[in-house]
């Protein structure tokens, strides 16, 4: 059965939320059988396009990838990242989020930030656009990629922001690279689920970039467990194919018309 926003919220304190990113149909259709949430993350900017940061990702690129993912997602909740500079005020956010919802048929959008986007989230929710929040490390705006929650002011701000996002109507919050005792405090303090990435098992769920999880992305990420080495498998397949073509073994009779 297709998962709804309420199904995700109800998982808090009951069972862990499983979430992964997807950027295209075929992978999404595999993940769909095992995930609660599939996120079309703007991480695709660095993972697929080699951009220096997610700031370069456009709304149209997000929409095209999301349309592909939509074809593979039947059961999970599908969330799409709103890229940088597409939600600088409520009017802009509403126009762009409506476009994303309409064109991609996704279930929700994700926005990065706390207090600054409180009113924006309120506007989207009022207009029946479900919103997932994102706190901690904010790749769209942070100048440096540092772990969050080491000092009191940082901790207080994340706690305060989490409560604000909840009161604005967000249905869940991604906590990225947040120190584990802070992740615990935030998770305890709010009634909506927290979904961690590099934020310990204290969150209500976990999310990873799928390409990292399967070892497709050659870069090692400290908090990612590589569950497979798919580059190795693909390499073997391509070596065999190249050998067969060069030795005139492919296409054999079986594969010819
Ligand atoms: O863009 C992304 O993939 C994300 C996840 C890392 C949470 O925001």
PDB file of C-alpha atoms and ligand atoms in Angstrom:
ATOM      1  CA  UNK A   1       0.000   0.000   0.000  1.00  0.00           C
ATOM      2  CA  UNK A   2       1.180   3.524  -0.784  1.00  0.00           C
ATOM      3  CA  UNK A   3       2.695   5.242   2.262  1.00  0.00           C
ATOM      4  CA  UNK A   4       1.240   8.536   3.371  1.00  0.00           C
ATOM      5  CA  UNK A   5       2.633  11.387   5.464  1.00  0.00           C
ATOM      6  CA  UNK A   6       0.699  10.151   8.499  1.00  0.00           C
ATOM      7  CA  UNK A   7       2.187   6.649   8.164  1.00  0.00           C
ATOM      8  CA  UNK A   8       5.646   8.206   8.455  1.00  0.00           C
ATOM      9  CA  UNK A   9       4.720  10.321  11.498  1.00  0.00           C
ATOM     10  CA  UNK A  10       3.128   7.319  13.219  1.00  0.00           C
ATOM     11  CA  UNK A  11       6.395   5.411  12.990  1.00  0.00           C
ATOM     12  CA  UNK A  12       7.951   7.656  15.646  1.00  0.00           C
ATOM     13  CA  UNK A  13       8.721   5.649  18.780  1.00  0.00           C
ATOM     14  CA  UNK A  14       7.475   2.488  17.038  1.00  0.00           C
ATOM     15  CA  UNK A  15       9.751   1.477  14.193  1.00  0.00           C
ATOM     16  CA  UNK A  16      12.712   3.025  12.443  1.00  0.00           C
ATOM     17  CA  UNK A  17      12.160   4.914   9.205  1.00  0.00           C
ATOM     18  CA  UNK A  18      14.191   3.632   6.262  1.00  0.00           C
ATOM     19  CA  UNK A  19      15.090   6.179   3.650  1.00  0.00           C
ATOM     20  CA  UNK A  20      17.420   6.465   0.661  1.00  0.00           C
ATOM     21  CA  UNK A  21      18.052   8.861  -2.180  1.00  0.00           C
ATOM     22  CA  UNK A  22      17.252   7.994  -5.790  1.00  0.00           C
ATOM     23  CA  UNK A  23      17.871   9.966  -8.949  1.00  0.00           C
ATOM     24  CA  UNK A  24      16.329   7.708 -11.594  1.00  0.00           C
ATOM     25  CA  UNK A  25      13.608   5.152 -12.299  1.00  0.00           C
ATOM     26  CA  UNK A  26      15.411   1.802 -12.326  1.00  0.00           C
ATOM     27  CA  UNK A  27      17.181   2.214  -9.005  1.00  0.00           C
ATOM     28  CA  UNK A  28      14.093   3.828  -7.460  1.00  0.00           C
ATOM     29  CA  UNK A  29      11.985   0.804  -8.402  1.00  0.00           C
ATOM     30  CA  UNK A  30      14.330  -1.474  -6.423  1.00  0.00           C
ATOM     31  CA  UNK A  31      14.488   0.809  -3.368  1.00  0.00           C
ATOM     32  CA  UNK A  32      10.725   1.231  -3.413  1.00  0.00           C
ATOM     33  CA  UNK A  33      10.245  -2.311  -2.092  1.00  0.00           C
ATOM     34  CA  UNK A  34      12.250  -1.677   1.060  1.00  0.00           C
ATOM     35  CA  UNK A  35      12.090   2.043   1.887  1.00  0.00           C
ATOM     36  CA  UNK A  36       9.584   4.217   3.691  1.00  0.00           C
ATOM     37  CA  UNK A  37      10.849   7.397   2.045  1.00  0.00           C
ATOM     38  CA  UNK A  38      12.685   7.956  -1.220  1.00  0.00           C
ATOM     39  CA  UNK A  39      14.328  11.355  -1.553  1.00  0.00           C
ATOM     40  CA  UNK A  40      15.311  12.910  -4.841  1.00  0.00           C
ATOM     41  CA  UNK A  41      18.160  14.758  -3.172  1.00  0.00           C
ATOM     42  CA  UNK A  42      19.997  17.716  -4.616  1.00  0.00           C
ATOM     43  CA  UNK A  43      23.109  15.712  -3.739  1.00  0.00           C
ATOM     44  CA  UNK A  44      22.697  14.615  -7.359  1.00  0.00           C
ATOM     45  CA  UNK A  45      24.573  17.814  -8.183  1.00  0.00           C
ATOM     46  CA  UNK A  46      27.811  16.430  -6.814  1.00  0.00           C
ATOM     47  CA  UNK A  47      27.107  12.712  -7.275  1.00  0.00           C
ATOM     48  CA  UNK A  48      25.995  12.849 -10.922  1.00  0.00           C
ATOM     49  CA  UNK A  49      27.089  16.207 -12.283  1.00  0.00           C
ATOM     50  CA  UNK A  50      30.362  16.802 -10.445  1.00  0.00           C
ATOM     51  CA  UNK A  51      29.204  20.244  -9.312  1.00  0.00           C
ATOM     52  CA  UNK A  52      31.326  21.775  -6.567  1.00  0.00           C
ATOM     53  CA  UNK A  53      28.227  22.217  -4.437  1.00  0.00           C
ATOM     54  CA  UNK A  54      24.479  21.615  -4.463  1.00  0.00           C
ATOM     55  CA  UNK A  55      24.082  25.364  -4.988  1.00  0.00           C
ATOM     56  CA  UNK A  56      24.454  24.824  -8.727  1.00  0.00           C
ATOM     57  CA  UNK A  57      21.484  22.459  -9.016  1.00  0.00           C
ATOM     58  CA  UNK A  58      18.547  23.956 -10.908  1.00  0.00           C
ATOM     59  CA  UNK A  59      14.845  23.428 -10.386  1.00  0.00           C
ATOM     60  CA  UNK A  60      14.494  21.921 -13.854  1.00  0.00           C
ATOM     61  CA  UNK A  61      17.203  19.325 -13.228  1.00  0.00           C
ATOM     62  CA  UNK A  62      15.441  18.345  -9.996  1.00  0.00           C
ATOM     63  CA  UNK A  63      12.127  18.100 -11.832  1.00  0.00           C
ATOM     64  CA  UNK A  64      13.482  15.923 -14.658  1.00  0.00           C
ATOM     65  CA  UNK A  65      15.168  13.465 -12.259  1.00  0.00           C
ATOM     66  CA  UNK A  66      12.067  13.407 -10.077  1.00  0.00           C
ATOM     67  CA  UNK A  67       9.853  12.561 -13.061  1.00  0.00           C
ATOM     68  CA  UNK A  68      12.098   9.592 -13.723  1.00  0.00           C
ATOM     69  CA  UNK A  69      12.077   8.521 -10.046  1.00  0.00           C
ATOM     70  CA  UNK A  70       8.285   8.870  -9.916  1.00  0.00           C
ATOM     71  CA  UNK A  71       7.996   6.110 -12.524  1.00  0.00           C
ATOM     72  CA  UNK A  72       9.797   3.710 -10.197  1.00  0.00           C
ATOM     73  CA  UNK A  73       8.159   4.652  -6.902  1.00  0.00           C
ATOM     74  CA  UNK A  74       4.821   3.058  -6.165  1.00  0.00           C
ATOM     75  CA  UNK A  75       4.799   2.461  -2.393  1.00  0.00           C
ATOM     76  CA  UNK A  76       7.282   4.742  -0.662  1.00  0.00           C
ATOM     77  CA  UNK A  77       6.723   8.372   0.185  1.00  0.00           C
ATOM     78  CA  UNK A  78       8.516  10.398  -2.476  1.00  0.00           C
ATOM     79  CA  UNK A  79      10.173  13.630  -1.351  1.00  0.00           C
ATOM     80  CA  UNK A  80      11.941  16.109  -3.628  1.00  0.00           C
ATOM     81  CA  UNK A  81      14.633  18.576  -2.549  1.00  0.00           C
ATOM     82  CA  UNK A  82      13.914  22.205  -3.362  1.00  0.00           C
ATOM     83  CA  UNK A  83      17.226  23.476  -4.724  1.00  0.00           C
ATOM     84  CA  UNK A  84      19.144  26.521  -3.521  1.00  0.00           C
ATOM     85  CA  UNK A  85      17.642  29.913  -4.360  1.00  0.00           C
ATOM     86  CA  UNK A  86      14.225  28.515  -5.200  1.00  0.00           C
ATOM     87  CA  UNK A  87      12.641  29.372  -1.822  1.00  0.00           C
ATOM     88  CA  UNK A  88      14.097  32.747  -0.805  1.00  0.00           C
ATOM     89  CA  UNK A  89      10.679  34.065   0.217  1.00  0.00           C
ATOM     90  CA  UNK A  90       7.184  32.635   0.635  1.00  0.00           C
ATOM     91  CA  UNK A  91       5.965  33.742  -2.788  1.00  0.00           C
ATOM     92  CA  UNK A  92       8.920  32.230  -4.625  1.00  0.00           C
ATOM     93  CA  UNK A  93       8.774  29.059  -2.526  1.00  0.00           C
ATOM     94  CA  UNK A  94       5.070  28.565  -3.161  1.00  0.00           C
ATOM     95  CA  UNK A  95       5.390  29.093  -6.913  1.00  0.00           C
ATOM     96  CA  UNK A  96       8.322  26.686  -7.213  1.00  0.00           C
ATOM     97  CA  UNK A  97       7.032  24.053  -4.792  1.00  0.00           C
ATOM     98  CA  UNK A  98       3.683  24.017  -6.617  1.00  0.00           C
ATOM     99  CA  UNK A  99       5.562  23.481  -9.873  1.00  0.00           C
ATOM    100  CA  UNK A 100       7.557  20.601  -8.368  1.00  0.00           C
ATOM    101  CA  UNK A 101       4.453  18.951  -6.909  1.00  0.00           C
ATOM    102  CA  UNK A 102       2.499  19.331 -10.146  1.00  0.00           C
ATOM    103  CA  UNK A 103       5.209  18.224 -12.572  1.00  0.00           C
ATOM    104  CA  UNK A 104       6.712  15.382 -10.554  1.00  0.00           C
ATOM    105  CA  UNK A 105       3.651  14.159  -8.642  1.00  0.00           C
ATOM    106  CA  UNK A 106       5.856  13.832  -5.554  1.00  0.00           C
ATOM    107  CA  UNK A 107       4.362  13.601  -2.058  1.00  0.00           C
ATOM    108  CA  UNK A 108       6.407  16.306  -0.332  1.00  0.00           C
ATOM    109  CA  UNK A 109       9.308  18.723  -0.703  1.00  0.00           C
ATOM    110  CA  UNK A 110      12.389  19.186   1.486  1.00  0.00           C
ATOM    111  CA  UNK A 111      13.834  22.575   2.462  1.00  0.00           C
ATOM    112  CA  UNK A 112      17.055  23.335   4.323  1.00  0.00           C
ATOM    113  CA  UNK A 113      17.119  25.704   7.271  1.00  0.00           C
ATOM    114  CA  UNK A 114      15.523  26.744  10.555  1.00  0.00           C
ATOM    115  CA  UNK A 115      14.089  30.017  11.841  1.00  0.00           C
ATOM    116  CA  UNK A 116      14.813  31.793   8.533  1.00  0.00           C
ATOM    117  CA  UNK A 117      12.383  29.582   6.627  1.00  0.00           C
ATOM    118  CA  UNK A 118       9.716  29.300   9.351  1.00  0.00           C
ATOM    119  CA  UNK A 119       7.223  31.515   7.490  1.00  0.00           C
ATOM    120  CA  UNK A 120       8.017  29.851   4.171  1.00  0.00           C
ATOM    121  CA  UNK A 121       7.237  26.390   5.556  1.00  0.00           C
ATOM    122  CA  UNK A 122       4.034  27.722   7.103  1.00  0.00           C
ATOM    123  CA  UNK A 123       2.962  29.093   3.717  1.00  0.00           C
ATOM    124  CA  UNK A 124       3.664  25.805   1.916  1.00  0.00           C
ATOM    125  CA  UNK A 125       1.869  23.713   4.537  1.00  0.00           C
ATOM    126  CA  UNK A 126      -1.100  26.103   4.490  1.00  0.00           C
ATOM    127  CA  UNK A 127      -1.250  25.477   0.757  1.00  0.00           C
ATOM    128  CA  UNK A 128      -1.314  21.702   1.310  1.00  0.00           C
ATOM    129  CA  UNK A 129       2.308  21.109   0.334  1.00  0.00           C
ATOM    130  CA  UNK A 130       3.867  18.709   2.851  1.00  0.00           C
ATOM    131  CA  UNK A 131       7.335  19.766   3.975  1.00  0.00           C
ATOM    132  CA  UNK A 132      10.300  17.823   5.303  1.00  0.00           C
ATOM    133  CA  UNK A 133      12.809  20.004   7.162  1.00  0.00           C
ATOM    134  CA  UNK A 134      16.606  19.714   7.145  1.00  0.00           C
ATOM    135  CA  UNK A 135      18.837  20.869  10.027  1.00  0.00           C
ATOM    136  CA  UNK A 136      22.447  20.423  11.115  1.00  0.00           C
ATOM    137  CA  UNK A 137      24.864  20.567   8.213  1.00  0.00           C
ATOM    138  CA  UNK A 138      23.151  22.536   5.444  1.00  0.00           C
ATOM    139  CA  UNK A 139      25.010  21.891   2.172  1.00  0.00           C
ATOM    140  CA  UNK A 140      23.119  24.624   0.304  1.00  0.00           C
ATOM    141  CA  UNK A 141      24.278  27.442   2.584  1.00  0.00           C
ATOM    142  CA  UNK A 142      27.070  26.299   4.923  1.00  0.00           C
ATOM    143  CA  UNK A 143      30.475  27.667   3.951  1.00  0.00           C
ATOM    144  CA  UNK A 144      32.336  24.727   5.507  1.00  0.00           C
ATOM    145  CA  UNK A 145      31.260  21.116   5.907  1.00  0.00           C
ATOM    146  CA  UNK A 146      31.599  20.649   9.655  1.00  0.00           C
ATOM    147  CA  UNK A 147      29.947  18.374  12.177  1.00  0.00           C
ATOM    148  CA  UNK A 148      27.241  20.272  14.125  1.00  0.00           C
ATOM    149  CA  UNK A 149      26.485  20.496  17.815  1.00  0.00           C
ATOM    150  CA  UNK A 150      29.901  20.869  19.370  1.00  0.00           C
ATOM    151  CA  UNK A 151      29.189  24.123  21.180  1.00  0.00           C
ATOM    152  CA  UNK A 152      26.230  25.302  23.238  1.00  0.00           C
ATOM    153  CA  UNK A 153      25.061  28.029  20.903  1.00  0.00           C
ATOM    154  CA  UNK A 154      25.020  25.632  17.955  1.00  0.00           C
ATOM    155  CA  UNK A 155      23.141  23.048  20.025  1.00  0.00           C
ATOM    156  CA  UNK A 156      20.588  25.561  21.299  1.00  0.00           C
ATOM    157  CA  UNK A 157      19.988  26.847  17.800  1.00  0.00           C
ATOM    158  CA  UNK A 158      19.370  23.385  16.336  1.00  0.00           C
ATOM    159  CA  UNK A 159      17.003  22.518  19.199  1.00  0.00           C
ATOM    160  CA  UNK A 160      15.118  25.775  18.791  1.00  0.00           C
ATOM    161  CA  UNK A 161      14.981  25.375  14.996  1.00  0.00           C
ATOM    162  CA  UNK A 162      13.625  21.824  15.296  1.00  0.00           C
ATOM    163  CA  UNK A 163      10.750  23.035  17.445  1.00  0.00           C
ATOM    164  CA  UNK A 164      10.102  25.896  15.051  1.00  0.00           C
ATOM    165  CA  UNK A 165       9.990  23.580  12.031  1.00  0.00           C
ATOM    166  CA  UNK A 166       7.537  21.385  13.862  1.00  0.00           C
ATOM    167  CA  UNK A 167       5.322  24.334  14.735  1.00  0.00           C
ATOM    168  CA  UNK A 168       5.498  25.561  11.129  1.00  0.00           C
ATOM    169  CA  UNK A 169       3.985  22.221  10.114  1.00  0.00           C
ATOM    170  CA  UNK A 170       6.928  20.153   8.853  1.00  0.00           C
ATOM    171  CA  UNK A 171       6.147  16.428   9.034  1.00  0.00           C
ATOM    172  CA  UNK A 172       9.737  15.268   9.645  1.00  0.00           C
ATOM    173  CA  UNK A 173      13.265  16.640   9.879  1.00  0.00           C
ATOM    174  CA  UNK A 174      16.514  15.393   8.375  1.00  0.00           C
ATOM    175  CA  UNK A 175      19.420  15.847  10.807  1.00  0.00           C
ATOM    176  CA  UNK A 176      22.680  15.923   8.891  1.00  0.00           C
ATOM    177  CA  UNK A 177      26.037  15.497  10.645  1.00  0.00           C
ATOM    178  CA  UNK A 178      24.693  16.223  14.115  1.00  0.00           C
ATOM    179  CA  UNK A 179      26.450  15.141  17.306  1.00  0.00           C
ATOM    180  CA  UNK A 180      24.749  12.092  18.815  1.00  0.00           C
ATOM    181  CA  UNK A 181      23.577  13.490  22.185  1.00  0.00           C
ATOM    182  CA  UNK A 182      22.083  16.471  20.372  1.00  0.00           C
ATOM    183  CA  UNK A 183      20.332  14.142  17.902  1.00  0.00           C
ATOM    184  CA  UNK A 184      18.882  12.362  20.939  1.00  0.00           C
ATOM    185  CA  UNK A 185      17.670  15.611  22.507  1.00  0.00           C
ATOM    186  CA  UNK A 186      16.054  16.834  19.298  1.00  0.00           C
ATOM    187  CA  UNK A 187      14.414  13.457  18.676  1.00  0.00           C
ATOM    188  CA  UNK A 188      12.999  13.446  22.221  1.00  0.00           C
ATOM    189  CA  UNK A 189      11.867  17.042  22.134  1.00  0.00           C
ATOM    190  CA  UNK A 190       9.746  16.968  18.976  1.00  0.00           C
ATOM    191  CA  UNK A 191       6.764  14.810  18.020  1.00  0.00           C
ATOM    192  CA  UNK A 192       7.653  14.506  14.347  1.00  0.00           C
ATOM    193  CA  UNK A 193      10.316  11.987  13.239  1.00  0.00           C
ATOM    194  CA  UNK A 194      13.982  12.857  12.830  1.00  0.00           C
ATOM    195  CA  UNK A 195      15.859  11.172  10.017  1.00  0.00           C
ATOM    196  CA  UNK A 196      19.593  11.085  10.489  1.00  0.00           C
ATOM    197  CA  UNK A 197      22.521  11.093   8.117  1.00  0.00           C
ATOM    198  CA  UNK A 198      25.786  11.016  10.020  1.00  0.00           C
ATOM    199  CA  UNK A 199      23.698  11.815  13.103  1.00  0.00           C
ATOM    200  CA  UNK A 200      23.813   8.525  15.046  1.00  0.00           C
ATOM    201  CA  UNK A 201      21.225   5.847  15.746  1.00  0.00           C
ATOM    202  CA  UNK A 202      19.439   8.253  18.107  1.00  0.00           C
ATOM    203  CA  UNK A 203      17.253   9.465  15.243  1.00  0.00           C
ATOM    204  CA  UNK A 204      13.853   7.997  14.350  1.00  0.00           C
ATOM    205  CA  UNK A 205      15.157   6.896  10.977  1.00  0.00           C
ATOM    206  CA  UNK A 206      18.153   6.926   8.677  1.00  0.00           C
ATOM    207  CA  UNK A 207      18.860   8.227   5.203  1.00  0.00           C
ATOM    208  CA  UNK A 208      21.888   7.662   2.983  1.00  0.00           C
ATOM    209  CA  UNK A 209      22.860   8.619  -0.524  1.00  0.00           C
ATOM    210  CA  UNK A 210      22.190   5.380  -2.418  1.00  0.00           C
ATOM    211  CA  UNK A 211      25.280   5.701  -4.638  1.00  0.00           C
ATOM    212  CA  UNK A 212      27.408   5.785  -1.454  1.00  0.00           C
ATOM    213  CA  UNK A 213      25.657   2.773   0.091  1.00  0.00           C
ATOM    214  CA  UNK A 214      26.305   0.523  -2.921  1.00  0.00           C
ATOM    215  CA  UNK A 215      29.830   1.770  -3.513  1.00  0.00           C
ATOM    216  CA  UNK A 216      28.986   3.335  -6.879  1.00  0.00           C
ATOM    217  CA  UNK A 217      30.354   6.679  -5.759  1.00  0.00           C
ATOM    218  CA  UNK A 218      34.151   6.145  -5.609  1.00  0.00           C
ATOM    219  CA  UNK A 219      34.492   8.671  -2.760  1.00  0.00           C
ATOM    220  CA  UNK A 220      34.562   7.319   0.811  1.00  0.00           C
ATOM    221  CA  UNK A 221      32.212   9.035   3.247  1.00  0.00           C
ATOM    222  CA  UNK A 222      33.074   8.540   6.932  1.00  0.00           C
ATOM    223  CA  UNK A 223      29.573   7.750   8.195  1.00  0.00           C
ATOM    224  CA  UNK A 224      28.565   5.529   5.290  1.00  0.00           C
ATOM    225  CA  UNK A 225      28.693   1.758   5.474  1.00  0.00           C
ATOM    226  CA  UNK A 226      29.245   0.391   1.987  1.00  0.00           C
ATOM    227  CA  UNK A 227      26.819  -2.499   1.704  1.00  0.00           C
ATOM    228  CA  UNK A 228      28.202  -3.577  -1.652  1.00  0.00           C
ATOM    229  CA  UNK A 229      30.974  -2.798  -4.077  1.00  0.00           C
ATOM    230  CA  UNK A 230      28.921  -2.334  -7.184  1.00  0.00           C
ATOM    231  CA  UNK A 231      31.781  -0.671  -9.083  1.00  0.00           C
ATOM    232  CA  UNK A 232      33.604  -3.988  -8.900  1.00  0.00           C
ATOM    233  CA  UNK A 233      30.568  -5.881 -10.238  1.00  0.00           C
ATOM    234  CA  UNK A 234      30.024  -3.389 -13.066  1.00  0.00           C
ATOM    235  CA  UNK A 235      33.718  -3.495 -13.928  1.00  0.00           C
ATOM    236  CA  UNK A 236      33.571  -7.306 -14.233  1.00  0.00           C
ATOM    237  CA  UNK A 237      30.528  -7.113 -16.515  1.00  0.00           C
ATOM    238  CA  UNK A 238      32.059  -4.457 -18.774  1.00  0.00           C
ATOM    239  CA  UNK A 239      35.384  -6.342 -19.000  1.00  0.00           C
ATOM    240  CA  UNK A 240      33.476  -9.469 -20.110  1.00  0.00           C
ATOM    241  CA  UNK A 241      31.430  -7.531 -22.652  1.00  0.00           C
ATOM    242  CA  UNK A 242      34.498  -5.788 -24.117  1.00  0.00           C
ATOM    243  CA  UNK A 243      36.349  -9.104 -24.326  1.00  0.00           C
ATOM    244  CA  UNK A 244      33.406 -10.800 -26.064  1.00  0.00           C
ATOM    245  CA  UNK A 245      33.014  -7.999 -28.615  1.00  0.00           C
ATOM    246  CA  UNK A 246      36.726  -7.986 -29.384  1.00  0.00           C
ATOM    247  CA  UNK A 247      36.784 -11.790 -29.691  1.00  0.00           C
ATOM    248  CA  UNK A 248      33.630 -11.707 -31.846  1.00  0.00           C
ATOM    249  CA  UNK A 249      31.776 -13.789 -29.257  1.00  0.00           C
ATOM    250  CA  UNK A 250      29.047 -11.205 -28.836  1.00  0.00           C
ATOM    251  CA  UNK A 251      26.529 -11.069 -30.401  1.00  0.00           C
ATOM    252  CA  UNK A 252      26.391 -14.817 -30.858  1.00  0.00           C
ATOM    253  CA  UNK A 253      23.605 -16.512 -32.827  1.00  0.00           C
ATOM    254  CA  UNK A 254      21.348 -16.425 -29.759  1.00  0.00           C
ATOM    255  CA  UNK A 255      21.381 -12.619 -29.700  1.00  0.00           C
ATOM    256  CA  UNK A 256      21.100 -12.013 -33.455  1.00  0.00           C
ATOM    257  CA  UNK A 257      18.027 -11.558 -35.591  1.00  0.00           C
TER     258      UNK A 257
HETATM  259  O1  LIG B   1      20.525  15.873  -1.069  1.00  0.00           O
HETATM  260  C1  LIG B   1      20.490  14.867  -0.376  1.00  0.00           C
HETATM  261  O2  LIG B   1      20.763  13.745  -0.822  1.00  0.00           O
HETATM  262  C2  LIG B   1      20.101  15.017   1.016  1.00  0.00           C
HETATM  263  C3  LIG B   1      20.341  13.874   1.927  1.00  0.00           C
HETATM  264  C4  LIG B   1      21.772  13.721   2.160  1.00  0.00           C
HETATM  265  C5  LIG B   1      19.579  13.975   3.179  1.00  0.00           C
HETATM  266  O3  LIG B   1      19.654  16.052   1.406  1.00  0.00           O
END
